[in-house]
GROMACS .gro file of C-alpha atoms in nm:
model
  250
    1MET     CA    1   0.027  -0.015   0.001
    2ASN     CA    2   0.266   0.235   0.084
    3LYS     CA    3   0.466   0.180  -0.241
    4THR     CA    4   0.120   0.197  -0.426
    5ILE     CA    5   0.052   0.575  -0.235
    6ILE     CA    6   0.401   0.681  -0.323
    7ALA     CA    7   0.400   0.563  -0.677
    8GLY     CA    8   0.072   0.790  -0.715
    9VAL     CA    9   0.239   1.078  -0.544
   10VAL     CA   10   0.548   1.049  -0.770
   11ALA     CA   11   0.277   1.074  -1.077
   12ALA     CA   12   0.108   1.323  -0.959
   13THR     CA   13   0.428   1.554  -0.917
   14MET     CA   14   0.552   1.436  -1.253
   15LEU     CA   15   0.218   1.531  -1.429
   16LEU     CA   16   0.205   1.880  -1.259
   17GLY     CA   17   0.586   1.969  -1.348
   18ALA     CA   18   0.488   1.866  -1.687
   19ASN     CA   19   0.176   2.121  -1.697
   20ALA     CA   20   0.406   2.390  -1.540
   21GLN     CA   21   0.674   2.325  -1.791
   22ALA     CA   22   0.402   2.339  -2.078
   23GLN     CA   23   0.267   2.702  -1.902
   24GLN     CA   24   0.605   2.853  -1.873
   25ASP     CA   25   0.675   2.735  -2.242
   26THR     CA   26   0.362   2.859  -2.394
   27LEU     CA   27   0.372   3.291  -2.459
   28ARG     CA   28   0.049   3.459  -2.426
   29ILE     CA   29  -0.018   3.745  -2.688
   30GLY     CA   30  -0.227   4.019  -2.674
   31VAL     CA   31  -0.393   4.144  -2.999
   32ASP     CA   32  -0.714   4.351  -3.098
   33ILE     CA   33  -0.892   4.200  -3.353
   34PRO     CA   34  -0.993   4.254  -3.635
   35TYR     CA   35  -0.709   4.464  -3.834
   36GLU     CA   36  -0.646   4.319  -4.169
   37PRO     CA   37  -0.412   4.206  -4.306
   38TYR     CA   38  -0.229   4.232  -3.990
   39GLN     CA   39  -0.468   4.006  -3.730
   40TYR     CA   40  -0.830   3.880  -3.808
   41LYS     CA   41  -1.045   3.574  -3.764
   42LEU     CA   42  -1.096   3.319  -3.978
   43PRO     CA   43  -1.449   3.152  -4.002
   44ASP     CA   44  -1.371   2.886  -3.768
   45GLY     CA   45  -1.237   3.142  -3.521
   46THR     CA   46  -0.852   3.066  -3.582
   47ILE     CA   47  -0.687   3.405  -3.576
   48THR     CA   48  -0.439   3.507  -3.842
   49GLY     CA   49  -0.289   3.736  -4.027
   50PHE     CA   50   0.035   3.874  -4.142
   51GLU     CA   51   0.187   4.012  -3.796
   52VAL     CA   52   0.028   3.672  -3.636
   53GLU     CA   53   0.225   3.435  -3.874
   54LEU     CA   54   0.511   3.653  -3.844
   55VAL     CA   55   0.514   3.670  -3.469
   56GLU     CA   56   0.416   3.282  -3.458
   57ALA     CA   57   0.738   3.190  -3.668
   58ALA     CA   58   0.941   3.400  -3.421
   59CYS     CA   59   0.780   3.215  -3.178
   60GLU     CA   60   0.877   2.894  -3.332
   61GLN     CA   61   1.265   3.018  -3.371
   62MET     CA   62   1.259   3.059  -2.976
   63GLN     CA   63   1.108   2.717  -2.946
   64ARG     CA   64   0.781   2.852  -2.759
   65GLU     CA   65   0.438   2.795  -2.818
   66CYS     CA   66   0.172   3.109  -2.892
   67ARG     CA   67  -0.171   3.166  -2.785
   68TRP     CA   68  -0.346   3.437  -2.868
   69VAL     CA   69  -0.544   3.670  -2.614
   70GLU     CA   70  -0.769   3.914  -2.761
   71GLN     CA   71  -0.839   4.260  -2.577
   72ALA     CA   72  -0.958   4.588  -2.715
   73TRP     CA   73  -0.718   4.832  -2.818
   74ASP     CA   74  -0.794   5.087  -2.560
   75GLY     CA   75  -0.710   4.842  -2.290
   76ILE     CA   76  -0.408   4.653  -2.465
   77ILE     CA   77  -0.124   4.830  -2.250
   78PRO     CA   78  -0.356   4.814  -1.918
   79GLY     CA   79  -0.400   4.450  -1.991
   80LEU     CA   80  -0.006   4.379  -2.044
   81GLN     CA   81   0.047   4.569  -1.690
   82ALA     CA   82  -0.195   4.329  -1.556
   83ARG     CA   83  -0.048   4.034  -1.671
   84LYS     CA   84  -0.356   3.914  -1.889
   85TYR     CA   85  -0.049   3.805  -2.148
   86ASP     CA   86   0.303   3.853  -2.193
   87PHE     CA   87   0.341   4.071  -2.464
   88ILE     CA   88   0.163   4.253  -2.742
   89ALA     CA   89   0.168   4.209  -3.109
   90SER     CA   90  -0.080   4.435  -3.242
   91SER     CA   91   0.043   4.666  -3.484
   92MET     CA   92   0.134   4.878  -3.213
   93ASN     CA   93   0.376   5.182  -3.332
   94ILE     CA   94   0.669   5.231  -3.121
   95THR     CA   95   0.602   5.599  -2.969
   96GLU     CA   96   0.783   5.801  -2.698
   97ASP     CA   97   0.471   5.824  -2.474
   98ARG     CA   98   0.431   5.439  -2.515
   99SER     CA   99   0.791   5.368  -2.434
  100ARG     CA  100   0.750   5.535  -2.090
  101GLN     CA  101   0.504   5.273  -2.043
  102VAL     CA  102   0.619   4.933  -2.231
  103LEU     CA  103   0.943   4.783  -2.337
  104PHE     CA  104   0.963   4.776  -2.706
  105SER     CA  105   1.137   4.499  -2.932
  106GLU     CA  106   1.302   4.609  -3.254
  107PRO     CA  107   1.060   4.762  -3.542
  108TYR     CA  108   0.988   4.490  -3.746
  109PHE     CA  109   0.754   4.657  -4.002
  110GLN     CA  110   0.593   4.999  -4.059
  111VAL     CA  111   0.224   5.083  -4.186
  112PRO     CA  112   0.112   5.400  -4.365
  113SER     CA  113  -0.185   5.574  -4.290
  114VAL     CA  114  -0.442   5.709  -4.527
  115TRP     CA  115  -0.712   5.974  -4.607
  116VAL     CA  116  -1.040   5.811  -4.733
  117ALA     CA  117  -1.317   6.078  -4.821
  118GLN     CA  118  -1.664   6.054  -4.940
  119ALA     CA  119  -1.658   6.053  -5.354
  120ASP     CA  120  -1.890   6.369  -5.335
  121GLY     CA  121  -1.707   6.538  -5.053
  122ASP     CA  122  -1.474   6.845  -5.107
  123PHE     CA  123  -1.254   6.828  -4.811
  124ASP     CA  124  -0.842   6.781  -4.876
  125PRO     CA  125  -0.638   6.754  -4.576
  126GLU     CA  126  -0.337   6.867  -4.803
  127GLU     CA  127  -0.485   7.185  -4.880
  128GLY     CA  128  -0.668   7.324  -4.566
  129ASP     CA  129  -0.739   7.280  -4.190
  130LEU     CA  130  -1.068   7.059  -4.231
  131GLU     CA  131  -1.249   7.311  -4.032
  132GLY     CA  132  -1.640   7.191  -4.055
  133ALA     CA  133  -1.511   6.833  -4.138
  134THR     CA  134  -1.602   6.536  -3.937
  135ILE     CA  135  -1.297   6.267  -3.908
  136GLY     CA  136  -1.340   5.950  -3.824
  137VAL     CA  137  -1.041   5.788  -3.618
  138GLN     CA  138  -0.994   5.474  -3.399
  139GLN     CA  139  -0.930   5.593  -3.064
  140GLY     CA  140  -0.616   5.604  -2.916
  141THR     CA  141  -0.443   5.488  -3.229
  142ILE     CA  142  -0.167   5.705  -3.395
  143GLN     CA  143  -0.388   5.814  -3.668
  144ASP     CA  144  -0.611   6.016  -3.360
  145GLU     CA  145  -0.292   6.151  -3.252
  146TYR     CA  146  -0.239   6.277  -3.581
  147VAL     CA  147  -0.542   6.431  -3.659
  148THR     CA  148  -0.548   6.574  -3.306
  149GLN     CA  149  -0.223   6.742  -3.331
  150PHE     CA  150  -0.265   6.890  -3.710
  151TYR     CA  151  -0.627   6.926  -3.744
  152PRO     CA  152  -0.761   7.099  -3.447
  153LYS     CA  153  -1.051   7.279  -3.582
  154ALA     CA  154  -1.209   6.993  -3.735
  155GLU     CA  155  -1.472   6.733  -3.557
  156VAL     CA  156  -1.299   6.422  -3.463
  157ARG     CA  157  -1.485   6.124  -3.385
  158ARG     CA  158  -1.311   5.870  -3.185
  159TYR     CA  159  -1.426   5.479  -3.188
  160GLY     CA  160  -1.317   5.206  -2.965
  161ASP     CA  161  -1.278   4.946  -3.277
  162SER     CA  162  -1.196   4.990  -3.669
  163GLY     CA  163  -1.547   4.830  -3.765
  164ALA     CA  164  -1.777   5.138  -3.628
  165VAL     CA  165  -1.539   5.367  -3.808
  166VAL     CA  166  -1.604   5.198  -4.150
  167ASN     CA  167  -1.990   5.139  -4.044
  168ASP     CA  168  -2.048   5.531  -3.998
  169MET     CA  169  -1.811   5.593  -4.323
  170GLN     CA  170  -2.084   5.406  -4.516
  171ALA     CA  171  -2.348   5.540  -4.303
  172GLN     CA  172  -2.219   5.882  -4.437
  173ARG     CA  173  -2.175   6.011  -4.084
  174LEU     CA  174  -1.831   6.117  -4.171
  175ASP     CA  175  -1.666   6.324  -4.386
  176LEU     CA  176  -1.358   6.163  -4.400
  177VAL     CA  177  -1.151   5.852  -4.226
  178PHE     CA  178  -0.789   5.861  -4.130
  179THR     CA  179  -0.679   5.512  -4.078
  180ALA     CA  180  -0.433   5.219  -4.189
  181PHE     CA  181  -0.358   5.165  -4.564
  182PRO     CA  182  -0.402   4.823  -4.518
  183LEU     CA  183  -0.744   4.838  -4.342
  184ALA     CA  184  -0.856   5.062  -4.586
  185GLN     CA  185  -0.757   4.857  -4.859
  186GLU     CA  186  -0.979   4.586  -4.721
  187THR     CA  187  -1.254   4.762  -4.573
  188LEU     CA  188  -1.314   5.066  -4.784
  189PHE     CA  189  -1.132   5.116  -5.140
  190GLY     CA  190  -1.322   4.940  -5.418
  191ASN     CA  191  -1.657   5.123  -5.300
  192ASP     CA  192  -1.779   5.390  -5.521
  193GLN     CA  193  -1.890   5.566  -5.223
  194PHE     CA  194  -1.526   5.638  -5.138
  195THR     CA  195  -1.187   5.793  -5.251
  196ARG     CA  196  -0.822   5.820  -5.170
  197VAL     CA  197  -0.712   6.185  -5.078
  198GLY     CA  198  -0.339   6.266  -5.108
  199GLU     CA  199  -0.039   6.057  -5.029
  200LEU     CA  200   0.018   5.814  -4.777
  201VAL     CA  201   0.124   5.901  -4.440
  202THR     CA  202   0.435   5.793  -4.226
  203GLY     CA  203   0.520   6.066  -4.006
  204PRO     CA  204   0.614   6.277  -3.830
  205GLU     CA  205   0.859   6.036  -3.658
  206SER     CA  206   0.703   6.190  -3.335
  207ILE     CA  207   0.386   6.034  -3.387
  208TYR     CA  208   0.497   5.764  -3.588
  209GLY     CA  209   0.825   5.619  -3.427
  210PRO     CA  210   1.061   5.412  -3.622
  211GLY     CA  211   0.789   5.135  -3.688
  212VAL     CA  212   0.553   4.852  -3.531
  213GLY     CA  213   0.705   4.637  -3.247
  214ALA     CA  214   0.586   4.445  -3.015
  215ALA     CA  215   0.545   4.530  -2.655
  216PHE     CA  216   0.681   4.381  -2.354
  217ARG     CA  217   0.650   4.469  -1.966
  218LYS     CA  218   0.975   4.666  -1.885
  219ARG     CA  219   1.096   4.387  -1.662
  220ASP     CA  220   1.111   4.148  -1.934
  221LYS     CA  221   1.467   4.245  -2.123
  222GLU     CA  222   1.561   3.878  -2.157
  223LEU     CA  223   1.229   3.814  -2.322
  224VAL     CA  224   1.282   4.118  -2.543
  225GLU     CA  225   1.652   3.983  -2.658
  226SER     CA  226   1.521   3.635  -2.697
  227PHE     CA  227   1.227   3.793  -2.954
  228ASN     CA  228   1.441   4.027  -3.124
  229ALA     CA  229   1.709   3.729  -3.220
  230ALA     CA  230   1.430   3.510  -3.354
  231MET     CA  231   1.273   3.786  -3.543
  232GLU     CA  232   1.608   3.843  -3.690
  233LYS     CA  233   1.616   3.503  -3.790
  234VAL     CA  234   1.239   3.490  -3.949
  235LYS     CA  235   1.410   3.773  -4.182
  236GLU     CA  236   1.713   3.598  -4.247
  237ASP     CA  237   1.553   3.261  -4.342
  238GLY     CA  238   1.355   3.433  -4.592
  239THR     CA  239   1.008   3.356  -4.361
  240PHE     CA  240   0.928   3.739  -4.342
  241ASP     CA  241   0.951   3.813  -4.728
  242GLU     CA  242   0.745   3.509  -4.811
  243LEU     CA  243   0.453   3.646  -4.560
  244GLN     CA  244   0.516   3.998  -4.721
  245GLU     CA  245   0.407   3.847  -5.080
  246LYS     CA  246   0.137   3.601  -4.936
  247TYR     CA  247  -0.022   3.918  -4.776
  248PHE     CA  248   0.054   4.201  -4.945
  249GLY     CA  249   0.158   4.077  -5.338
  250GLU     CA  250   0.502   4.240  -5.303
   0.00000   0.00000   0.00000
């Protein structure tokens, strides 16, 4: 009987140890959905996209399993600080303000922004201060910061998610939308109701920073170094270029 009890205790201890190791090897990643083509859901609920596949390739290089945790954008940094996930990979631009709160990886791509207008509208952000215009942006994004700084005379409507911005633009409750270019491609372009206005926007760096990176808690320096090394390998082995071609055709 004693041997049986001891064997059971040993087996239970080994199982607990294996579960603890599995949890330790799993990286939980905070992400705001949808933001096509960077992160979005397939009909079966699977989260995918350019950045999702890119980060999963880095996780594979680190020999860690990735688990995606959905989080609305306006709470994504507080969620990191509250340890809901280990880092954020959600097309987050590296900015000075955010760098005071989190520790960023090296930038791994840049997302340009674009102006989209009602086709029958007459507002041009390159020719005026947009006084009298109603502009839609996703709250807390660099696009929000950009229009707040450069177009203070416009009426800026801030939304919790990009889908709500698109819905109000389609309902003609907005004159202009300022959003990420790939998102506009997926949701607004190709519709005769809308037209692109002006050039793509990637600056100033005081707002846009050097590009998009993953965001970690300040104390997790070793994890950031490991992630940076893994992402470098992903770029060296051709995976980055393959994903670039898959999602953007270039």
